Coordinates of C-alpha atoms and ligand atoms in Angstrom, one line a residue:
X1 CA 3.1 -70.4 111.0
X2 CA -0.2 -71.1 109.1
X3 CA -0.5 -75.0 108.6
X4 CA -1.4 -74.1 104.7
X5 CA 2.1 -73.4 104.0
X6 CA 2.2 -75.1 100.4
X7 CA 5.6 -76.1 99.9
X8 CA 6.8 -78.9 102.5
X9 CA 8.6 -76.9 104.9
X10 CA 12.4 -76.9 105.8
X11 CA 13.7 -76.4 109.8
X12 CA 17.3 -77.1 111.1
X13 CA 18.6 -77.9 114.6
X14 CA 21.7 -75.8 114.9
X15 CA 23.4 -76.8 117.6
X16 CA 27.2 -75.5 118.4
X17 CA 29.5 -77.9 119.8
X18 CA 30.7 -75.6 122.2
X19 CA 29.8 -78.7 124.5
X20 CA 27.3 -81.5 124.9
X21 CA 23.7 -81.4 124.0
X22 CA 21.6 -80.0 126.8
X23 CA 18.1 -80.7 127.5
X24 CA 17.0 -77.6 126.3
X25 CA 18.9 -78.3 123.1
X26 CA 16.9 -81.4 122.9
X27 CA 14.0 -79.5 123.2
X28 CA 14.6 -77.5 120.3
X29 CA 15.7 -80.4 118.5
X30 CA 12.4 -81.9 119.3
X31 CA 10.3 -79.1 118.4
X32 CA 11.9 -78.7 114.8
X33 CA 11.8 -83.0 114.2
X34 CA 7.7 -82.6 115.4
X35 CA 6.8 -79.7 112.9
X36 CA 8.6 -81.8 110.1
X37 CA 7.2 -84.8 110.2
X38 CA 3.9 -82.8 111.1
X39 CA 3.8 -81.0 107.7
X40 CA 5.9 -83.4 105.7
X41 CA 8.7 -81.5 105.7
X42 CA 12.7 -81.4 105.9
X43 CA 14.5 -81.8 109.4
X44 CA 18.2 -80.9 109.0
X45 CA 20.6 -81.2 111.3
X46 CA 23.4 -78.3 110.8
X47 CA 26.6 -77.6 113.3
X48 CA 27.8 -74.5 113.6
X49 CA 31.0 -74.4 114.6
X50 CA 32.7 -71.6 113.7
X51 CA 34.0 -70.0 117.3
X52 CA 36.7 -72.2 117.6
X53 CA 37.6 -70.5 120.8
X54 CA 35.0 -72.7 122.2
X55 CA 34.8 -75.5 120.1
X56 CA 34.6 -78.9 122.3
X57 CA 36.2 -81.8 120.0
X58 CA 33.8 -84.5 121.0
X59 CA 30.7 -82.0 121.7
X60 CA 29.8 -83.4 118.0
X61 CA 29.7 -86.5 118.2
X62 CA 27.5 -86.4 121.9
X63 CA 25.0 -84.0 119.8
X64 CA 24.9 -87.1 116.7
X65 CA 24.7 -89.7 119.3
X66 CA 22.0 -88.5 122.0
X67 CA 19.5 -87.5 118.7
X68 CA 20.1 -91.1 117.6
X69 CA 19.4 -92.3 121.4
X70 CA 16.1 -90.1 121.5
X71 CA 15.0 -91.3 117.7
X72 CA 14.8 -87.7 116.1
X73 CA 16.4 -88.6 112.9
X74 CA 17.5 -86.0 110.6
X75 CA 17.0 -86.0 107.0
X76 CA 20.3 -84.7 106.1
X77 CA 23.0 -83.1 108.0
X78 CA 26.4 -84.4 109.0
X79 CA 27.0 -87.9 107.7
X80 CA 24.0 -87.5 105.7
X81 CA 24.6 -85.5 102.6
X82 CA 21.5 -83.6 101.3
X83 CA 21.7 -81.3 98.1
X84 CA 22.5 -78.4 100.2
X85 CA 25.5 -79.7 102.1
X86 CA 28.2 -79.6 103.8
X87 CA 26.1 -79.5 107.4
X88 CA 29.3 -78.0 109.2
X89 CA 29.7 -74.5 108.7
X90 CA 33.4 -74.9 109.2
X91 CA 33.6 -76.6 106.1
X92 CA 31.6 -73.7 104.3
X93 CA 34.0 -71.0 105.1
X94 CA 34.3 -69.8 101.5
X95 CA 30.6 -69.1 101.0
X96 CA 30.5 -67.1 104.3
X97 CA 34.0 -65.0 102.3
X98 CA 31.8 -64.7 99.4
X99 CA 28.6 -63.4 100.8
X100 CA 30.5 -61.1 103.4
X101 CA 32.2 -59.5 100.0
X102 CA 28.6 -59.0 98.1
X103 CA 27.3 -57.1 101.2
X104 CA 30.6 -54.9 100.8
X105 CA 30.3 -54.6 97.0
X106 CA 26.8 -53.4 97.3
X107 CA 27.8 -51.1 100.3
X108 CA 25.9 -53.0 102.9
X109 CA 28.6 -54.0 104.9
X110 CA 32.4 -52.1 105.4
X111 CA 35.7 -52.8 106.5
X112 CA 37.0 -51.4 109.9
X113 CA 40.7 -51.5 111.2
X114 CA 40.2 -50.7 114.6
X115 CA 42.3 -52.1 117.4
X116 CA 40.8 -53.5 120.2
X117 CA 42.8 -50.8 122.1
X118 CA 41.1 -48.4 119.7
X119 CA 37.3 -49.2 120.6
X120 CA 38.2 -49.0 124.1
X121 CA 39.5 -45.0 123.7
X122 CA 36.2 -44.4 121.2
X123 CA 33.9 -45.7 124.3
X124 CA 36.2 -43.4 126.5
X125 CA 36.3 -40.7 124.0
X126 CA 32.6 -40.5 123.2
X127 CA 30.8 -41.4 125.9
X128 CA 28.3 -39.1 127.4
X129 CA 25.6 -39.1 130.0
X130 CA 23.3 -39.6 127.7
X131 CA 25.1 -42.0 125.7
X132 CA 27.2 -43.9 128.3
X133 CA 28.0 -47.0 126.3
X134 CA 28.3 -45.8 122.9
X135 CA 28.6 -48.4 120.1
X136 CA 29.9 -48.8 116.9
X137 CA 27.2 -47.3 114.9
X138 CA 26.0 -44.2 112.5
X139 CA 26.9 -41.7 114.9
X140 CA 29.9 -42.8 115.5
X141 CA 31.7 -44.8 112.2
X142 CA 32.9 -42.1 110.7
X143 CA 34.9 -41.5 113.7
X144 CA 36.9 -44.6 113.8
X145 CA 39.3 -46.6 111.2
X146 CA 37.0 -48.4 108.5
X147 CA 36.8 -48.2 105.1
X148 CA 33.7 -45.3 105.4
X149 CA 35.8 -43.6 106.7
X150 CA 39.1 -43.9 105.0
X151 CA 38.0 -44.2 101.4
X152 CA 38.4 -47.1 99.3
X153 CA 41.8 -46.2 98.2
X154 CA 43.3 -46.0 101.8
X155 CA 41.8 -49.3 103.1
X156 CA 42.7 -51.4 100.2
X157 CA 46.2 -50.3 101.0
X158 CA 45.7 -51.5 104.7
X159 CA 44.6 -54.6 103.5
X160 CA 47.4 -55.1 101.0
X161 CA 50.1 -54.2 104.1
X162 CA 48.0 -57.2 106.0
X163 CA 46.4 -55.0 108.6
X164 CA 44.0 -57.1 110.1
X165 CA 40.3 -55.9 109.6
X166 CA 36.7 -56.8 110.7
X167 CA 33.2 -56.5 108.3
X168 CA 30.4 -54.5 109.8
X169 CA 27.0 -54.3 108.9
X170 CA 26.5 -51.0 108.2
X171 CA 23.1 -50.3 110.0
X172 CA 21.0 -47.7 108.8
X173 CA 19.4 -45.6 111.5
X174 CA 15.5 -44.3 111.6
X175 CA 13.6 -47.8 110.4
X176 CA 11.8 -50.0 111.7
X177 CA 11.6 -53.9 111.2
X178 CA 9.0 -55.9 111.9
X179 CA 8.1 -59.4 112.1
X180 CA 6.2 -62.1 113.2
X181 CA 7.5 -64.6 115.5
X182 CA 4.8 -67.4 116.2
X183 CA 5.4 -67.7 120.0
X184 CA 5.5 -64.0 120.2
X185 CA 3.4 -62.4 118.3
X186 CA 4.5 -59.2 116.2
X187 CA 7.8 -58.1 117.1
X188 CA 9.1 -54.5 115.8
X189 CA 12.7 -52.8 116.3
X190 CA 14.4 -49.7 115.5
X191 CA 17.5 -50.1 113.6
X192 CA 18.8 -47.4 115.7
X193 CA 18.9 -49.7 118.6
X194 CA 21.3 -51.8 116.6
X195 CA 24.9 -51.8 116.3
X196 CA 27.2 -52.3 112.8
X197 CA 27.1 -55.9 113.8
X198 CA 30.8 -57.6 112.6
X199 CA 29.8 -59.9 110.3
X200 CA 33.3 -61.1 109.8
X201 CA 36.1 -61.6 112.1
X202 CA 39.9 -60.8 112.1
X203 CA 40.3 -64.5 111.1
X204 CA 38.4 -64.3 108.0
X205 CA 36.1 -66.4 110.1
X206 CA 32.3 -65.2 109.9
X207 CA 30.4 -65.0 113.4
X208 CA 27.3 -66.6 114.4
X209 CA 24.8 -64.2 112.5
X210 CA 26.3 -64.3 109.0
X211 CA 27.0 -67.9 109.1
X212 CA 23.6 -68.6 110.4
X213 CA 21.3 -66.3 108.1
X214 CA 23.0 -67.4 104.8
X215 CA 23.2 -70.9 106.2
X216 CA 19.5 -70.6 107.0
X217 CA 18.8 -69.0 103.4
X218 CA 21.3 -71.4 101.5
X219 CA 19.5 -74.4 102.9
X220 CA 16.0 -73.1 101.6
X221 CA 15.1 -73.1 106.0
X222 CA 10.9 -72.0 105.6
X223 CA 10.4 -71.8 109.8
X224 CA 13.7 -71.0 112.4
X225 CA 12.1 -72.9 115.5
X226 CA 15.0 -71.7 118.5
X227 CA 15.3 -71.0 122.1
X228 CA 14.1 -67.2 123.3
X229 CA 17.8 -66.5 124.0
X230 CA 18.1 -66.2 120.4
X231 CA 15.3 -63.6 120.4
X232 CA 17.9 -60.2 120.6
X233 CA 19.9 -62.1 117.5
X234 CA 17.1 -61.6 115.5
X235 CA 17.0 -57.9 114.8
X236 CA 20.4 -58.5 113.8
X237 CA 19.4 -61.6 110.9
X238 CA 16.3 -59.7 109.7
X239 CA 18.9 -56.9 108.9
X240 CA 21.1 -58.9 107.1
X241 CA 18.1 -60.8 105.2
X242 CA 17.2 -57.1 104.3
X243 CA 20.6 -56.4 103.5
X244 CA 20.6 -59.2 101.1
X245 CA 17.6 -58.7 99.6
X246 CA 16.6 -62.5 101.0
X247 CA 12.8 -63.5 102.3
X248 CA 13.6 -64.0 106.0
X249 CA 12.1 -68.0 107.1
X250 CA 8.8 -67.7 109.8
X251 CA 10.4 -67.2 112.8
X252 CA 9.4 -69.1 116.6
X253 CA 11.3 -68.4 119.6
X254 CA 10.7 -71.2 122.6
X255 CA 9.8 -70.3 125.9
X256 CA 13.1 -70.3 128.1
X257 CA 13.1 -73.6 130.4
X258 CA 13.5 -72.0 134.0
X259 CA 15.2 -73.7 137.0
X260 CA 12.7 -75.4 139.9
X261 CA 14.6 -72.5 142.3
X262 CA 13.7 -69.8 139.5
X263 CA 15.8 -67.6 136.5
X264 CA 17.2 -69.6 133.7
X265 CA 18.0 -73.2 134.2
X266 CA 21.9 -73.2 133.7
X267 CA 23.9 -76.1 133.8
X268 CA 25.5 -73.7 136.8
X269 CA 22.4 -73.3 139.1
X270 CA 20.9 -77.0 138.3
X271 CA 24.1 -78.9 139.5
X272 CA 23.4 -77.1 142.4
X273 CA 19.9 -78.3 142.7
X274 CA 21.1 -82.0 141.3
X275 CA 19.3 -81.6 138.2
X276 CA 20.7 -82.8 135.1
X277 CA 21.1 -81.2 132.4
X278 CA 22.9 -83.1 129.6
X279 CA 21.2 -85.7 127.2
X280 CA 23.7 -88.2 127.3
X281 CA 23.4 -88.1 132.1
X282 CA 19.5 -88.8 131.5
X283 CA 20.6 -91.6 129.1
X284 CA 23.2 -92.5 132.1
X285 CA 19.8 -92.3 134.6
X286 CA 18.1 -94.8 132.7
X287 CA 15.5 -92.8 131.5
X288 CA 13.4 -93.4 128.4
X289 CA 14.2 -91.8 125.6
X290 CA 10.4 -91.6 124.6
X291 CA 9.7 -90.5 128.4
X292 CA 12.3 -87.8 128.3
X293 CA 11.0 -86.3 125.0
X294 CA 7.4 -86.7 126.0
X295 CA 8.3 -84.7 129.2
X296 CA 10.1 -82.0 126.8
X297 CA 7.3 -81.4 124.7
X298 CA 4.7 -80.5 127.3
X299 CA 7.9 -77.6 128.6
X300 CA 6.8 -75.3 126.0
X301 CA 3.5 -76.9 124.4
X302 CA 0.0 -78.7 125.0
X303 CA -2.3 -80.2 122.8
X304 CA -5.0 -78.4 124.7
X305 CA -6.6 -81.4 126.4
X306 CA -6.1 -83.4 129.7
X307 CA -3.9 -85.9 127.6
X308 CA -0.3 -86.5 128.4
X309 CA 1.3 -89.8 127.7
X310 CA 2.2 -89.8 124.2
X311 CA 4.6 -91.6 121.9
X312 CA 6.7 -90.0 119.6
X313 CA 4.9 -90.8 116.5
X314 CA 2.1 -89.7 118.4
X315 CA 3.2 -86.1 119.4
X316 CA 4.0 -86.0 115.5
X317 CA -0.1 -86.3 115.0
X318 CA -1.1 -83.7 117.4
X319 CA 1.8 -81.2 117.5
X320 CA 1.4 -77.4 116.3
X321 CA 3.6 -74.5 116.6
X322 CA 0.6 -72.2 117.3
X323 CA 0.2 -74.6 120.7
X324 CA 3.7 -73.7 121.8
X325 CA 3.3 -70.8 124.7
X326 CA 5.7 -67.8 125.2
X327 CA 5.8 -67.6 129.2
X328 CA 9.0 -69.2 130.6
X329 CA 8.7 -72.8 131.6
X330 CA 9.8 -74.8 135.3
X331 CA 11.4 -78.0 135.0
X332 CA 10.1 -80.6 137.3
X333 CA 12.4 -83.7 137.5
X334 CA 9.2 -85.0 139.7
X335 CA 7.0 -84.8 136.5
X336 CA 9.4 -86.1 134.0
X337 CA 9.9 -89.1 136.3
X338 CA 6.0 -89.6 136.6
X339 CA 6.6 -89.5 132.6
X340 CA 9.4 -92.3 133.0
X341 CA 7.1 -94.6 134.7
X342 CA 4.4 -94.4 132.3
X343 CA 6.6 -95.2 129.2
X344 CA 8.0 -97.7 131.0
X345 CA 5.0 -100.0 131.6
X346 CA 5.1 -100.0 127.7
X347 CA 8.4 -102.2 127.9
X348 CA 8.7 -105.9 128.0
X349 CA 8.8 -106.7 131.5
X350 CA 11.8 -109.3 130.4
X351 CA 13.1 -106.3 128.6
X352 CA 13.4 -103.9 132.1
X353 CA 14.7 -106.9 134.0
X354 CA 18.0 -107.5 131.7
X355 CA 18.3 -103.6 132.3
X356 CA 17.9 -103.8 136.0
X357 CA 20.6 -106.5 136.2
X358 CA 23.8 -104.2 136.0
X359 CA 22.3 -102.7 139.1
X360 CA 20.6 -105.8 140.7
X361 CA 24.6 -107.2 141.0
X362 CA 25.8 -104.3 141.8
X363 CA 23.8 -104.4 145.1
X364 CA 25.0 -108.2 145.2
X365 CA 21.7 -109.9 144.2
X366 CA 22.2 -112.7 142.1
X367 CA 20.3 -112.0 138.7
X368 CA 17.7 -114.4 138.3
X369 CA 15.5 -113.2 134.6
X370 CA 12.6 -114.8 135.1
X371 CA 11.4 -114.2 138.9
X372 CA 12.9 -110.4 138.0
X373 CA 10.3 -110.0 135.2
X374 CA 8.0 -111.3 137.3
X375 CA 8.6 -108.6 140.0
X376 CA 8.9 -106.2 137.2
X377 CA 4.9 -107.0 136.0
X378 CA 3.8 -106.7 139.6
X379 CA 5.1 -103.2 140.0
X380 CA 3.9 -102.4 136.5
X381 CA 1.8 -99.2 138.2
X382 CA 5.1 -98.6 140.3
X383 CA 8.2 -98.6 138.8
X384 CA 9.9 -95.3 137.7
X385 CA 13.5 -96.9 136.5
X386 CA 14.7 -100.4 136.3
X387 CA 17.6 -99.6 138.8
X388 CA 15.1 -98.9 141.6
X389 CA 14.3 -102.4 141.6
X390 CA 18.0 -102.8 143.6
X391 CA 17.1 -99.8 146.0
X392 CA 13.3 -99.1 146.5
X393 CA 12.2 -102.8 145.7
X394 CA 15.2 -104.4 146.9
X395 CA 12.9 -106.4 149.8
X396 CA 11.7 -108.6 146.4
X397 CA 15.0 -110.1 146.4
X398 CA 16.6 -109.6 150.2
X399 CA 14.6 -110.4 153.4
X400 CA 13.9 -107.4 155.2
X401 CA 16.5 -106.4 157.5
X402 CA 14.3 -103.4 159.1
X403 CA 11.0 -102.6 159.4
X404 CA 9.2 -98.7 158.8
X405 CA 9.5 -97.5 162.3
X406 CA 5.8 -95.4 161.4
X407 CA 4.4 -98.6 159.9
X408 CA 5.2 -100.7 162.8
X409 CA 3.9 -97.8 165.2
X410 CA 0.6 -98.0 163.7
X411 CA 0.0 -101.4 162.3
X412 CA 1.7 -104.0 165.1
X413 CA -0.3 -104.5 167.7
X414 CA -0.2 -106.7 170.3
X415 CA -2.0 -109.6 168.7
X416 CA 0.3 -109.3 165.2
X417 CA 2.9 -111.5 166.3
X418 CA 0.5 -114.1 166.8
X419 CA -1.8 -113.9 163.7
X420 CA 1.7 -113.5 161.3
X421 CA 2.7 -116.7 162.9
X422 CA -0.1 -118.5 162.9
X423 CA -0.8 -117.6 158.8
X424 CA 2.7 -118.7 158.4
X425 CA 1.7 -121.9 159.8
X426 CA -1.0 -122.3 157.6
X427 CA 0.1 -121.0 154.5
X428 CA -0.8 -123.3 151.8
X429 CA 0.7 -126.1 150.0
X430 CA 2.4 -125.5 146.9
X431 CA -0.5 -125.9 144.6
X432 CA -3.2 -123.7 147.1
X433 CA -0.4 -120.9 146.7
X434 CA -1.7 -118.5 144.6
X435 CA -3.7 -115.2 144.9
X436 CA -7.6 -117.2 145.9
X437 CA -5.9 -119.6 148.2
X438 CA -3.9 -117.4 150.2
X439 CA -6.9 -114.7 150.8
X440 CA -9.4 -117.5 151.7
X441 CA -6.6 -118.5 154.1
X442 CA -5.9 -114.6 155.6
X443 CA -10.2 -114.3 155.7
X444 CA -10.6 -117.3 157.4
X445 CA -8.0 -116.7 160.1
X446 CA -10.0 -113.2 160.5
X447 CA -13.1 -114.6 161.2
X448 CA -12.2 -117.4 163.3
X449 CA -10.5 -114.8 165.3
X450 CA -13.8 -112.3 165.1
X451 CA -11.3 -109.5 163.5
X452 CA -11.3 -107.3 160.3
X453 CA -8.9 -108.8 157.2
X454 CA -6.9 -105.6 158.0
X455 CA -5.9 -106.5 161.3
X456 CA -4.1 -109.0 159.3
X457 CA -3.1 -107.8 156.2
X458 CA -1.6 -104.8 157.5
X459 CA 1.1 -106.9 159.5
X460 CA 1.5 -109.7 157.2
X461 CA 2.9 -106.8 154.5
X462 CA 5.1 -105.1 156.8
X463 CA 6.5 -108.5 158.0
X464 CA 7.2 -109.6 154.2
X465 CA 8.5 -106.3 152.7
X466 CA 9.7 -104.3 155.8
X467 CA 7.6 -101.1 154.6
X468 CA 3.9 -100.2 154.2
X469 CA 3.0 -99.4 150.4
X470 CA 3.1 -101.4 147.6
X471 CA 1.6 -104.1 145.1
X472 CA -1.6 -105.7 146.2
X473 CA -0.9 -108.3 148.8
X474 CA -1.9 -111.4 147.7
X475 CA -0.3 -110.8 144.1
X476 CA 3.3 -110.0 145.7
X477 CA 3.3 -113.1 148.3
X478 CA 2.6 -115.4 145.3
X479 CA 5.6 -114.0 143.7
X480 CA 7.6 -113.7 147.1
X481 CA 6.7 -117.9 146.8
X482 CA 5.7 -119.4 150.0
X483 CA 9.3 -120.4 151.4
X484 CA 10.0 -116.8 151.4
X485 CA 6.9 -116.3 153.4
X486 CA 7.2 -118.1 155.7
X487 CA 10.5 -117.2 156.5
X488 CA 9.8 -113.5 156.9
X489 CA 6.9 -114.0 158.7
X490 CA 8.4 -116.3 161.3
X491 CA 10.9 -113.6 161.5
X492 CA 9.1 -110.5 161.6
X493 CA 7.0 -112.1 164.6
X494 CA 10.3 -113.0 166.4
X495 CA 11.6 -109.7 166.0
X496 CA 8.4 -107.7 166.2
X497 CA 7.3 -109.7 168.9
Ligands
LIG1 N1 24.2 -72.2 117.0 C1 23.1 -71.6 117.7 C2 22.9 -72.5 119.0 O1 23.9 -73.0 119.5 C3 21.9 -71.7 116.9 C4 20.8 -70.7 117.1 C5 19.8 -70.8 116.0 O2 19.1 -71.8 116.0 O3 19.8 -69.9 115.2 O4 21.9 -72.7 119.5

């Protein structure tokens, strides 16, 4: 997709609502917003729900609300009339009818009456060694109940007696047709590997690949940018863009987004794992949106650099299709929450704190706002998600009840007990509690006792927090305030001995 395309382009999100947006959806959705707003373009949001067998009534209405979550607003689509509207194919039914009857005027396409009992007995009937799946194609069309084979005359009087019928592409065999896909490179086919594709079902409704490719053409769509699973469609739409006599739109197929454990990641094999896969259970998580689509577009794409925090108006700046790599991608829930953390230092730490409250109460702390943002900006380096502050950093709001069985092991010595009580005897007043006073405090201790700082340090955390790692020292027992101190320190010595 040459970034000298002249006109601004046009891309769609097509989502089905056959059920709620998963990631890889968003992905895709991303993708298509990036090159957009990259080039200036169109982003349109189009739903295609035509297979009512599967249609999810509030799958809709997930997909509208997670891209408003994330902030990849689209420039027309449902709610959001454009000059090529309506955005739901079920409400363009009659332009699918219309299209479906051109291709059979012009002799592209046919009607076939064949029961589904009657394409089981043709598979029976003509398959071979050779050939043991046969299909519904040149060499066999003329053996089956369609209006090739019937005549014109015959089949309009099957239609008139309301037998149902099907459209077919009618494929011709012994071409090729190549493209280029951007992720792929060239990509040729033989039509004889293709079937006569129903474009129409029994219930006048049209399937996926007529609705899509005169949806995509109808729309004036420049660049389809879709997941790889969509790749074995293609043939199919560059057939019927042929068939039309249409310019097909640049094509890029995404790299699939594999599972930690390896093959596809399903919704099936990631609940297994405890990975989730819906927008709207990473919204649930806490996430950030801006983390979550950060995360995304690295599965797939790099700028080419060491870089990777990035804002969404950032990614805009440095995103290009030719970036985006073919070979199948694994999601790493461990990276995206690496990503979570970063975006999150860019939050008001008041901000995470009234998020963290739900939680926080929820674990029966009483909510206090302003000593909460103040833990919040001391674990600015260490926070993944506000809810951890009721589970990993609960000790900032309970006294420790246990203490790291490891940490004790290897930092409590015999002489702990002693030091931690006498520091909590010294700790300073009010006005000397702060970061200098309580280290001049801790190094004088050390040296009248001819020890290293450590020997002091190391207890003194585990005696205040119950584990080994986090914040610097001084920084958290300022915020712990001195009562708290000296309570857990008096404690930790009784209980360490
Ligand atoms: N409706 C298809 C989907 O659910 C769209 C595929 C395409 O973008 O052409 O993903």
């Amino acid at each position: 997709m040459p970034d000298s395309d002249t006109a601004a382009p046009r891309v769609r999100f097509a989502p089905s609502p056959t059920g709620y947006l998963h990631i890889g959806g968003l992905r895709t959705a991303l993708y298509n917003f990036l090159f957009a707003r990259r080039h200036g373009g169109v982003f349109i949001l189009r739903i295609e729900d035509t297979d009512r067998s599967r249609f999810v009534d509030d799958a809709e209405a997930d997909i509208l609300s997670a891209l408003d979550w994330s902030g990849l607003a689209f420039d027309e689509g449902p709610g959001k009339p454009g000059r090529v509207g309506p955005y739901r194919q079920s409400e363009r039914r009659a332009l699918y009818a219309e299209h479906a009857e051109q291709l059979v005027r012009d002799g592209a396409a046919y009607l076939a009456f064949d029961t589904p009992g009657e394409l089981d007995l043709m598979r029976d009937r003509l398959a071979t060694e050779a050939n043991p799946n046969p299909r519904y194609d040149a060499t066999t069309r003329l053996a089956m109940r369609n209006s090739l084979s019937l005549g014109d005359e015959a089949s309009a009087r099957l239609v008139n007696d309301g037998v149902p019928y099907v459209v077919r592409l009618r494929v011709d065999p012994g071409s090729d047709v190549r493209f280029t896909d951007s992720v792929r490179g060239e990509v040729t086919f033989s039509t004889d590997a293709v079937d006569d594709q129903v474009l129409v079902k029994s219930d006048g409704m049209p399937t996926y690949h007529l609705a899509n490719v005169v949806d995509d053409h109808l729309m004036g769509i420049t660049h389809v940018i879709r997941g790889e699973e969509w790749l074995p469609s293609t043939p199919k739409h560059m057939l019927l863009y042929r068939a039309f006599g249409w310019e097909a739109p640049a094509m890029a197929h995404l790299p699939l987004i594999l599972s930690p454990a390896g093959g596809k990641l399903s919704k099936r094999n990631a609940d297994t794992l405890g990975i989730p896969v819906f927008t709207s259970a990473y919204r649930e998580e806490g996430y950030e949106s801006s983390a979550l689509l950060n995360y995304l577009a690295f599965l797939g794409w790099n700028p080419g650099d060491d870089r990777e925090v990035y804002t969404l108006e950032e990614l805009v700046q440095v995103f290009s299709i030719e970036r985006v790599g073919s070979a199948g991608v694994h999601f790493d829930v461990a990276k995206l929450q690496w990503f979570n953390l970063q975006h999150l230092r860019s939050v008001d730490p008041t901000e995470i704190a009234a998020r963290s409250r739900p939680a926080l109460e929820a674990a029966g702390i009483t909510f206090d706002a302003s000593y909460t943002a103040r833990v919040v900006a001391l674990l600015s380096e260490r926070l993944a998600f506000p809810q951890d502050l009721a589970t990993t950093w609960r000790w900032f709001f309970d006294d420790p009840v246990s203490y790291e069985e490891q940490g004790v092991r290897k930092r409590w010595k015999e002489d702990s007990a002693g030091l931690v009580r006498t520091l909590a005897d010294r700790m300073p007043s009010d006005e000397g509690f702060d970061h200098d006073g309580l280290e001049s405090v801790l190094r004088d201790l050390a040296e009248e006792r001819g020890i290293g700082a450590g020997r002091i340090i190391h207890p003194v955390r585990l005696a205040v927090s119950g584990v080994t790692t986090g914040p610097g020292l001084f920084e958290l027992l300022v915020v712990l305030g001195r009562d708290t101190c000296v309570r857990r320190l008096v404690r930790a010595a009784e209980c360490l001995g």
